[in-house]
CSV table of C-alpha atoms in Angstrom, one decimal:
chain,number,residue,atom,x,y,z
R,163,MET,CA,-33.7,-9.4,6.0
R,164,SER,CA,-34.8,-13.1,5.7
R,165,GLY,CA,-38.0,-15.2,5.3
R,166,SER,CA,-40.0,-15.5,1.9
R,167,ARG,CA,-41.5,-12.2,1.7
R,168,PRO,CA,-40.3,-10.1,-1.3
R,169,ARG,CA,-37.6,-8.0,-0.6
R,170,PRO,CA,-38.4,-4.3,0.0
R,171,ARG,CA,-37.6,-1.0,-1.6
R,172,THR,CA,-35.4,0.9,1.2
R,173,LEU,CA,-34.2,4.3,1.6
R,174,VAL,CA,-31.3,5.1,3.5
R,175,VAL,CA,-30.9,8.6,4.8
R,176,ARG,CA,-27.7,10.7,5.8
R,177,LEU,CA,-27.8,14.2,5.4
R,178,ASP,CA,-24.7,15.9,6.4
R,179,SER,CA,-21.4,15.5,5.1
R,180,ALA,CA,-19.2,13.6,2.9
R,181,GLY,CA,-17.8,11.6,5.9
R,182,ASP,CA,-20.5,11.0,7.6
R,183,VAL,CA,-21.6,9.4,4.0
R,184,LEU,CA,-18.9,7.3,4.2
R,185,LEU,CA,-18.9,6.1,7.9
R,186,ALA,CA,-22.5,4.7,6.7
R,187,GLY,CA,-21.4,2.7,4.1
R,188,PRO,CA,-21.5,-0.8,6.1
R,189,ALA,CA,-25.1,0.0,7.3
R,190,VAL,CA,-25.9,0.5,3.9
R,191,ARG,CA,-24.2,-2.6,2.4
R,192,ALA,CA,-26.4,-4.0,5.3
R,193,VAL,CA,-29.2,-2.7,3.9
R,194,ALA,CA,-28.7,-3.7,0.2
R,195,ALA,CA,-28.1,-7.2,0.9
R,196,GLY,CA,-31.7,-7.6,2.5
R,197,SER,CA,-33.0,-5.1,-0.3
R,198,ALA,CA,-34.6,-5.3,-3.6
R,199,HIS,CA,-33.2,-1.5,-4.4
R,200,THR,CA,-31.5,0.6,-2.0
R,201,ALA,CA,-31.7,4.7,-2.3
R,202,LEU,CA,-29.5,7.1,-0.5
R,203,LEU,CA,-31.3,10.3,0.6
R,204,CYS,CA,-28.0,12.7,1.3
R,205,GLY,CA,-27.4,16.5,1.2
R,206,PRO,CA,-25.4,18.0,-1.3
R,207,GLN,CA,-22.2,18.1,0.8
R,208,GLY,CA,-22.4,14.1,0.6
R,209,GLY,CA,-23.4,13.0,-2.8
R,210,GLN,CA,-19.8,12.5,-4.3
R,211,ALA,CA,-19.4,10.0,-1.4
R,212,ALA,CA,-22.7,8.2,-1.7
R,213,ARG,CA,-21.9,7.5,-5.4
R,214,LEU,CA,-18.8,5.7,-4.2
R,215,LEU,CA,-20.9,3.4,-2.2
R,216,PRO,CA,-21.1,-0.2,-2.7
R,217,GLY,CA,-24.6,-1.5,-2.8
R,218,VAL,CA,-26.0,2.2,-3.7
R,219,ASP,CA,-28.7,2.2,-6.5
R,220,GLU,CA,-29.9,5.1,-6.5
R,221,VAL,CA,-28.9,8.9,-4.7
R,222,ILE,CA,-31.5,11.6,-4.0
R,223,GLU,CA,-29.9,15.0,-3.1
R,224,PHE,CA,-31.9,17.6,-0.6
R,225,ASP,CA,-30.1,20.3,1.0
R,226,ALA,CA,-32.0,20.1,4.4
R,227,PRO,CA,-32.7,23.5,5.8
R,228,TRP,CA,-32.3,21.8,9.5
R,229,VAL,CA,-28.5,20.6,8.5
R,230,GLY,CA,-25.3,21.8,7.4
R,231,LEU,CA,-22.9,25.1,8.3
R,232,GLU,CA,-25.0,27.2,6.3
R,233,PRO,CA,-28.4,25.6,6.0
R,234,PRO,CA,-30.5,26.9,3.2
R,235,PRO,CA,-33.8,28.8,4.0
R,236,VAL,CA,-37.0,26.7,4.1
R,237,SER,CA,-38.3,25.9,0.4
R,238,ARG,CA,-41.5,25.1,-0.1
R,239,VAL,CA,-40.7,24.3,-3.8
R,240,GLU,CA,-37.8,22.4,-2.6
R,241,THR,CA,-39.7,20.5,-0.3
R,242,ARG,CA,-42.4,19.5,-2.6
R,243,ARG,CA,-39.4,18.4,-5.1
R,244,LEU,CA,-38.3,16.0,-2.6
R,245,LEU,CA,-41.8,14.5,-1.8
R,246,HIS,CA,-42.3,14.0,-5.6
R,247,ALA,CA,-38.9,12.1,-5.6
R,248,LEU,CA,-39.9,9.9,-2.6
R,249,THR,CA,-43.4,9.0,-3.4
R,250,ALA,CA,-42.1,8.0,-6.9
R,251,GLY,CA,-39.3,5.8,-5.4
R,252,ARG,CA,-42.1,3.8,-3.5
R,253,PHE,CA,-40.1,2.8,-0.7
R,254,ASP,CA,-41.2,0.3,1.7
R,255,ARG,CA,-38.7,1.2,4.5
R,256,ALA,CA,-36.7,3.9,5.6
R,257,LEU,CA,-33.8,4.2,8.1
R,258,VAL,CA,-32.7,7.8,9.0
R,259,LEU,CA,-29.2,7.5,10.2
R,260,VAL,CA,-28.3,10.6,12.6
R,261,SER,CA,-25.5,11.5,14.8
R,262,TYR,CA,-25.7,11.3,18.7
R,263,HIS,CA,-26.7,15.3,18.5
R,264,GLN,CA,-28.8,15.4,16.0
R,265,SER,CA,-33.1,14.5,15.3
R,266,PRO,CA,-34.3,12.8,12.9
R,267,LEU,CA,-38.0,13.5,13.2
R,268,PRO,CA,-38.0,16.4,10.6
R,269,VAL,CA,-36.9,14.3,7.8
R,270,ALA,CA,-39.3,11.5,9.3
R,271,LEU,CA,-42.1,13.6,8.8
R,272,LEU,CA,-41.4,14.3,5.1
R,273,LEU,CA,-41.1,10.4,4.5
R,274,ARG,CA,-44.3,9.6,6.2
R,275,LEU,CA,-45.8,12.4,3.7
R,276,ALA,CA,-44.0,10.6,1.0
R,277,GLY,CA,-46.1,7.6,2.0
R,278,ILE,CA,-43.3,5.6,3.3
R,279,GLY,CA,-44.9,3.2,5.7
R,280,TRP,CA,-42.1,1.7,8.2
R,281,ILE,CA,-39.4,4.1,9.2
R,282,ALA,CA,-36.7,3.3,12.0
R,283,ALA,CA,-34.2,6.0,13.4
R,284,ASP,CA,-32.3,6.8,16.5
R,285,SER,CA,-34.3,9.3,18.6
R,286,GLU,CA,-34.1,10.6,21.9
R,287,ASP,CA,-37.1,13.0,21.5
R,288,TYR,CA,-40.4,11.4,21.5
R,289,PRO,CA,-41.4,10.7,18.0
R,290,GLY,CA,-45.1,10.4,18.1
R,291,ALA,CA,-46.5,8.5,14.8
R,292,LEU,CA,-42.9,9.3,13.2
R,293,LEU,CA,-41.0,6.5,13.5
R,294,ASP,CA,-41.9,2.7,14.0
R,295,LEU,CA,-38.7,1.8,15.4
R,296,ARG,CA,-37.6,4.1,17.9
R,297,HIS,CA,-34.0,3.2,18.3
R,298,HIS,CA,-31.5,4.0,21.0
R,299,ARG,CA,-27.7,4.2,20.4
R,300,LEU,CA,-25.5,2.4,22.7
R,301,PRO,CA,-23.5,5.0,24.8
R,302,HIS,CA,-20.1,5.9,23.3
R,303,ARG,CA,-20.6,4.0,20.1
R,304,HIS,CA,-18.7,5.0,16.8
R,305,GLU,CA,-20.7,6.4,14.2
R,306,ALA,CA,-19.9,3.3,12.1
R,307,LEU,CA,-21.1,1.0,14.4
R,308,ALA,CA,-23.9,3.0,15.8
R,309,ALA,CA,-25.7,2.7,11.9
R,310,LEU,CA,-24.9,-0.8,11.8
R,311,ASP,CA,-26.8,-1.3,15.2
R,312,LEU,CA,-29.5,0.6,13.8
R,313,ALA,CA,-29.7,-1.4,10.6
R,314,ARG,CA,-29.6,-4.8,12.6
R,315,ASP,CA,-32.4,-3.8,14.7
R,316,ALA,CA,-34.5,-2.8,11.6
R,317,GLY,CA,-33.4,-6.6,10.5
R,318,PHE,CA,-30.8,-6.1,7.9
R,319,THR,CA,-27.3,-7.6,8.5
R,320,LEU,CA,-24.2,-7.8,6.8
R,321,PRO,CA,-23.7,-11.1,4.7
R,322,GLY,CA,-21.5,-13.0,6.9
R,323,GLY,CA,-22.8,-11.8,9.9
R,324,ASP,CA,-21.6,-8.4,11.1
R,325,GLY,CA,-18.2,-9.3,10.5
R,326,ASN,CA,-17.8,-13.0,11.1
R,327,GLY,CA,-16.7,-15.8,9.1
R,328,ASP,CA,-15.8,-15.2,5.3
R,329,GLY,CA,-18.7,-12.4,4.7
R,330,ASP,CA,-18.6,-8.9,4.9
R,331,ASP,CA,-16.2,-7.4,7.7
R,332,GLY,CA,-18.2,-4.1,8.0
R,333,ALA,CA,-15.2,-1.8,7.3
R,334,LEU,CA,-15.7,1.0,5.4
R,335,ARG,CA,-15.3,0.6,1.7
R,336,VAL,CA,-15.9,2.4,-1.7
R,337,HIS,CA,-15.9,1.2,-5.4
R,338,THR,CA,-12.5,0.4,-6.9
R,339,PRO,CA,-10.2,3.8,-6.8
R,340,PRO,CA,-8.7,4.6,-9.9
R,341,HIS,CA,-5.0,4.7,-10.7
R,342,THR,CA,-3.9,8.1,-10.2
R,343,THR,CA,0.0,7.6,-11.2
R,344,HIS,CA,-0.4,10.6,-13.6
R,345,LEU,CA,-1.2,12.7,-10.9
R,346,THR,CA,1.2,11.6,-8.3
R,347,GLY,CA,4.2,10.4,-10.0
R,348,ALA,CA,5.7,6.8,-9.3
R,349,GLY,CA,7.2,6.0,-6.3
R,350,PRO,CA,6.1,5.9,-2.6
R,351,TYR,CA,4.2,9.0,-0.9
R,352,VAL,CA,2.8,10.3,2.3
R,353,VAL,CA,-0.3,12.4,2.0
R,354,LEU,CA,-0.8,15.4,3.8
R,355,HIS,CA,-4.5,17.0,3.6
R,356,PRO,CA,-4.4,20.3,5.5
R,357,GLY,CA,-7.9,21.7,5.1
R,358,ALA,CA,-11.3,21.0,7.2
R,359,ALA,CA,-14.7,22.2,6.6
R,360,VAL,CA,-14.5,23.6,10.7
R,361,PRO,CA,-11.3,25.4,10.8
R,362,ALA,CA,-11.3,24.1,14.5
R,363,ARG,CA,-10.5,20.8,13.0
R,364,ALA,CA,-7.3,21.6,11.1
R,365,TRP,CA,-4.0,22.8,11.8
R,366,SER,CA,-3.1,26.4,11.1
R,367,PRO,CA,-1.7,27.0,7.3
R,368,GLY,CA,1.7,27.7,8.5
R,369,ARG,CA,1.8,24.6,11.2
R,370,ALA,CA,0.9,22.5,8.1
R,371,ALA,CA,3.4,23.7,5.9
R,372,ARG,CA,6.0,23.2,8.6
R,373,ALA,CA,5.0,20.0,8.7
R,374,VAL,CA,5.4,19.1,4.8
R,375,ALA,CA,8.8,20.7,5.2
R,376,ALA,CA,9.6,18.3,8.1
R,377,LEU,CA,8.4,15.2,6.5
R,378,ALA,CA,10.6,16.0,3.3
R,379,ALA,CA,13.7,16.8,5.1
R,380,ALA,CA,12.9,13.5,6.9
R,381,GLY,CA,13.2,11.6,3.2
R,382,HIS,CA,9.3,11.3,2.5
R,383,ARG,CA,7.6,12.6,-0.8
R,384,VAL,CA,4.7,14.4,0.3
R,385,VAL,CA,1.5,15.1,-1.9
R,386,VAL,CA,-0.9,18.0,-0.5
R,387,THR,CA,-4.5,17.3,-1.4
R,388,GLY,CA,-7.4,20.0,-1.2
R,389,GLY,CA,-10.6,20.7,-2.9
R,390,PRO,CA,-11.0,23.2,-5.8
R,391,GLY,CA,-12.0,25.9,-3.3
R,392,GLU,CA,-8.6,25.2,-1.2
R,393,ARG,CA,-6.0,25.8,-4.0
R,394,ASP,CA,-4.4,28.9,-2.2
R,395,LEU,CA,-4.2,26.6,1.1
R,396,THR,CA,-2.8,23.7,-0.7
R,397,ALA,CA,-0.1,25.5,-2.5
R,398,LYS,CA,1.0,27.6,0.6
R,399,VAL,CA,1.4,24.1,2.5
R,400,ALA,CA,3.1,22.4,-0.6
R,401,GLY,CA,5.6,25.6,-0.8
R,402,GLY,CA,9.0,23.8,-2.3
R,403,HIS,CA,8.8,20.8,-0.3
R,404,GLY,CA,5.3,18.9,-1.5
R,405,LEU,CA,3.5,17.8,-4.7
R,406,ASP,CA,0.5,20.3,-4.8
R,407,LEU,CA,-2.7,18.6,-6.3
R,408,GLY,CA,-4.9,21.4,-4.8
R,409,GLY,CA,-7.8,21.5,-7.0
R,410,ALA,CA,-6.8,18.4,-9.2
R,411,THR,CA,-9.3,15.7,-8.0
R,412,ASP,CA,-12.6,14.7,-7.4
R,413,LEU,CA,-13.2,12.7,-4.7
R,414,ARG,CA,-13.4,9.4,-6.8
R,415,THR,CA,-9.8,10.5,-8.1
R,416,LEU,CA,-8.9,11.8,-4.4
R,417,SER,CA,-9.7,8.0,-3.4
R,418,GLY,CA,-7.2,6.7,-5.8
R,419,VAL,CA,-4.5,9.0,-4.4
R,420,LEU,CA,-5.2,8.0,-0.9
R,421,ALA,CA,-5.2,4.5,-1.7
R,422,ALA,CA,-1.6,4.5,-3.1
R,423,ALA,CA,-0.1,6.6,-0.1
R,424,ARG,CA,1.8,5.1,2.5
R,425,VAL,CA,-0.1,6.9,5.4
R,426,VAL,CA,-2.4,9.9,5.4
R,427,VAL,CA,-2.0,12.6,7.7
R,428,ALA,CA,-5.2,14.8,7.8
R,429,GLY,CA,-7.4,16.1,10.4
R,430,ASN,CA,-11.1,14.9,11.4
R,431,THR,CA,-12.7,15.6,7.8
R,432,GLY,CA,-13.8,13.5,5.1
R,433,PRO,CA,-10.7,12.5,3.2
R,434,ALA,CA,-9.6,11.1,6.7
R,435,HIS,CA,-12.6,8.5,6.5
R,436,LEU,CA,-11.9,8.3,2.6
R,437,ALA,CA,-8.4,6.8,3.5
R,438,ALA,CA,-9.8,4.3,5.7
R,439,ALA,CA,-12.4,3.4,3.0
R,440,VAL,CA,-9.2,2.3,0.7
R,441,GLY,CA,-7.5,0.4,3.3
R,442,THR,CA,-4.6,3.5,4.0
R,443,PRO,CA,-3.5,4.2,7.6
R,444,VAL,CA,-4.3,7.5,8.7
R,445,ALA,CA,-2.2,10.0,11.4
R,446,CYS,CA,-5.4,11.7,12.4
R,447,LEU,CA,-5.0,15.6,13.6
R,448,PHE,CA,-8.1,14.9,15.8
R,449,ALA,CA,-9.3,18.4,17.5
R,450,PRO,CA,-11.3,17.5,20.3
R,451,VAL,CA,-14.3,19.6,19.8
R,452,VAL,CA,-15.9,16.3,19.0
R,453,PRO,CA,-15.0,13.0,20.6
R,454,ALA,CA,-12.3,10.7,18.9
R,455,GLU,CA,-14.3,7.5,20.0
R,456,ARG,CA,-17.5,8.7,18.1
R,457,TRP,CA,-15.6,10.1,14.8
R,458,GLY,CA,-12.0,8.8,14.7
R,459,PRO,CA,-11.0,6.6,11.7
R,460,TYR,CA,-12.3,3.5,11.5
R,461,GLY,CA,-11.0,0.3,10.7
R,462,VAL,CA,-7.8,0.8,9.7
R,463,PRO,CA,-4.6,1.3,11.9
R,464,HIS,CA,-4.3,5.3,13.4
R,465,VAL,CA,-2.8,7.4,15.4
R,466,LEU,CA,-4.5,10.3,17.5
R,467,LEU,CA,-2.7,13.4,17.4
R,468,GLY,CA,-3.7,16.5,19.3
R,469,ASP,CA,-4.4,16.9,22.9
R,470,GLN,CA,-7.7,15.4,23.5
R,471,ASP,CA,-8.2,17.1,26.7
R,472,ALA,CA,-7.4,20.6,25.6
R,473,GLY,CA,-10.0,23.3,26.8
R,474,CYS,CA,-12.0,22.9,23.5
R,475,ALA,CA,-12.8,19.5,24.1
R,476,ARG,CA,-16.3,18.4,23.4
R,477,SER,CA,-17.6,22.0,22.4
R,478,ARG,CA,-18.3,21.4,19.1
R,479,ALA,CA,-16.8,24.7,18.4
R,480,ARG,CA,-16.2,25.7,14.5
R,481,HIS,CA,-13.3,28.1,15.3
R,482,CYS,CA,-11.3,27.3,17.9
R,483,PRO,CA,-11.9,29.2,21.4
R,484,LEU,CA,-8.3,29.3,22.6
R,485,PRO,CA,-5.0,31.2,21.3
R,486,GLY,CA,-2.9,29.5,19.2
R,487,HIS,CA,-4.9,26.4,18.6
R,488,PRO,CA,-3.1,24.5,21.2
R,489,CYS,CA,-4.7,21.0,20.6
R,490,LEU,CA,-3.4,20.8,17.3
R,491,ASP,CA,-0.9,23.5,16.7
R,492,GLY,CA,1.0,22.1,19.8
R,493,VAL,CA,1.4,18.9,17.7
R,494,GLY,CA,5.1,18.8,17.2
R,495,ASP,CA,7.1,17.5,13.8
R,496,ALA,CA,8.8,14.7,16.0
R,497,GLU,CA,5.3,13.1,16.8
R,498,VAL,CA,3.9,13.7,13.4
R,499,LEU,CA,7.4,11.8,11.7
R,500,ALA,CA,6.7,9.0,14.7
R,501,ALA,CA,3.3,8.5,13.9
R,502,VAL,CA,4.0,8.4,10.2
R,503,ALA,CA,6.7,5.7,11.0
R,504,ALA,CA,4.8,3.7,13.1
R,505,LEU,CA,2.2,3.3,10.6
R,506,GLY,CA,4.3,2.1,7.7
R,507,GLY,CA,5.6,5.7,6.3
R,508,GLU,CA,9.5,5.5,5.5
R,509,GLY,CA,11.7,8.3,5.0
R,510,ARG,CA,15.1,7.8,3.6
R,511,ALA,CA,17.1,6.4,6.3
R,512,ALA,CA,14.5,3.9,7.1
R,513,ARG,CA,14.5,3.2,3.3
R,514,ALA,CA,18.1,2.7,3.1
R,515,ARG,CA,18.1,-0.1,5.8
R,516,ARG,CA,15.1,-2.2,4.2
R,517,THR,CA,17.0,-2.0,1.1
R,518,ALA,CA,18.3,-5.6,0.1
R,519,PRO,CA,22.2,-6.3,-0.4
R,520,ASP,CA,21.3,-6.7,-4.1
R,521,GLY,CA,19.2,-3.4,-4.3
R,522,ARG,CA,15.7,-4.8,-4.4
R,523,ARG,CA,13.4,-3.4,-1.7
R,524,ALA,CA,13.2,-5.9,1.5
R,525,ARG,CA,9.9,-7.0,2.6
R,526,PRO,CA,8.0,-4.4,5.1
R,527,PRO,CA,8.5,-7.1,8.4
R,528,HIS,CA,5.1,-6.1,10.1
R,529,GLY,CA,2.2,-6.1,7.4
R,530,PRO,CA,0.9,-5.2,4.2
R,531,ASN,CA,1.9,-1.4,4.8
R,532,GLY,CA,5.2,-1.8,6.5
R,533,GLY,CA,3.8,-0.6,9.9
R,534,ALA,CA,2.6,-2.8,13.0
R,535,GLU,CA,-0.5,-4.7,12.4
R,536,THR,CA,-3.4,-3.9,14.9
R,537,GLU,CA,-6.7,-4.8,15.4
R,538,ARG,CA,-9.5,-3.0,13.3
R,539,GLY,CA,-10.2,0.6,14.5
R,540,ALA,CA,-7.3,0.3,17.0
R,541,THR,CA,-4.8,3.1,17.8
R,542,VAL,CA,-1.0,2.1,17.2
């Protein structure tokens, strides 16, 4: 924001998953650049991601009963607790970030009750007195760009002008990742993250295990990642071919593991967006139950794997409605290996070709990750 008026205390709301919170990062930085204090209101699934975002001064968590795969019951006690926290925050302005199919109005009502005097959101529903800026997102807009659009029209811009000049380029970003060699060991590797909160967006475990074996046979060192509740899955997928880090990382530590990888192979899930936030190319197993144009990897070279015209397309199904999960399990090993190679991952033969006569590693010819450079957000 510009002018001589005091900078506001601003609340940004993104109540759903960690991946959605990461995609809100550029908009949060725009808000922070024009605010005296920036708080992020998020759900319990987004708390760790919120604390990784530059520009966030405060994180407030609320498990909203209208959000999530298993929403909690409506609670007068929890609602009062939230209203107390929001009132104590003395926020001047609020931006409610939602996906195209969500309504911002339930939380906007609570923000009004907490005394926030100016509220902006994308809303297809008539907001009455709940919104001061009823914004309309552009068709087919990526989630990260839609959030930036709202921030800009609310008066907040990234330093340097939304990606122009020497300022903030608008890419996803997190605080500096930690070193994680003590977990991964030394030497190059590819990460395969087999899990997803929504089963329709992930490979079946057996298919993921075959991919790890194929990558290992091609000369890649494979690191398999997963959360604390996915230890059985990662053990099965890693088998005898990959390093199993299931349950060994929180989100910050995972950012370090992903930052050091040559390529990340993952579904449409939080770790794919975390990989983008640390600048690592992504071979994304993208089930078309939601559109890739809105939720695909943002800001890094990537390849979309999976049949985007499958019968489940845009169904928002949580479990694949088709026998055999064809959109993802139908992706062949050759496609996976080709995607990893295109993004800079090197198997044994490629490493041998890139070794100079004196035994030193030769410089990758096409870019910092060894793969063909692409425009931000492009598909290789």
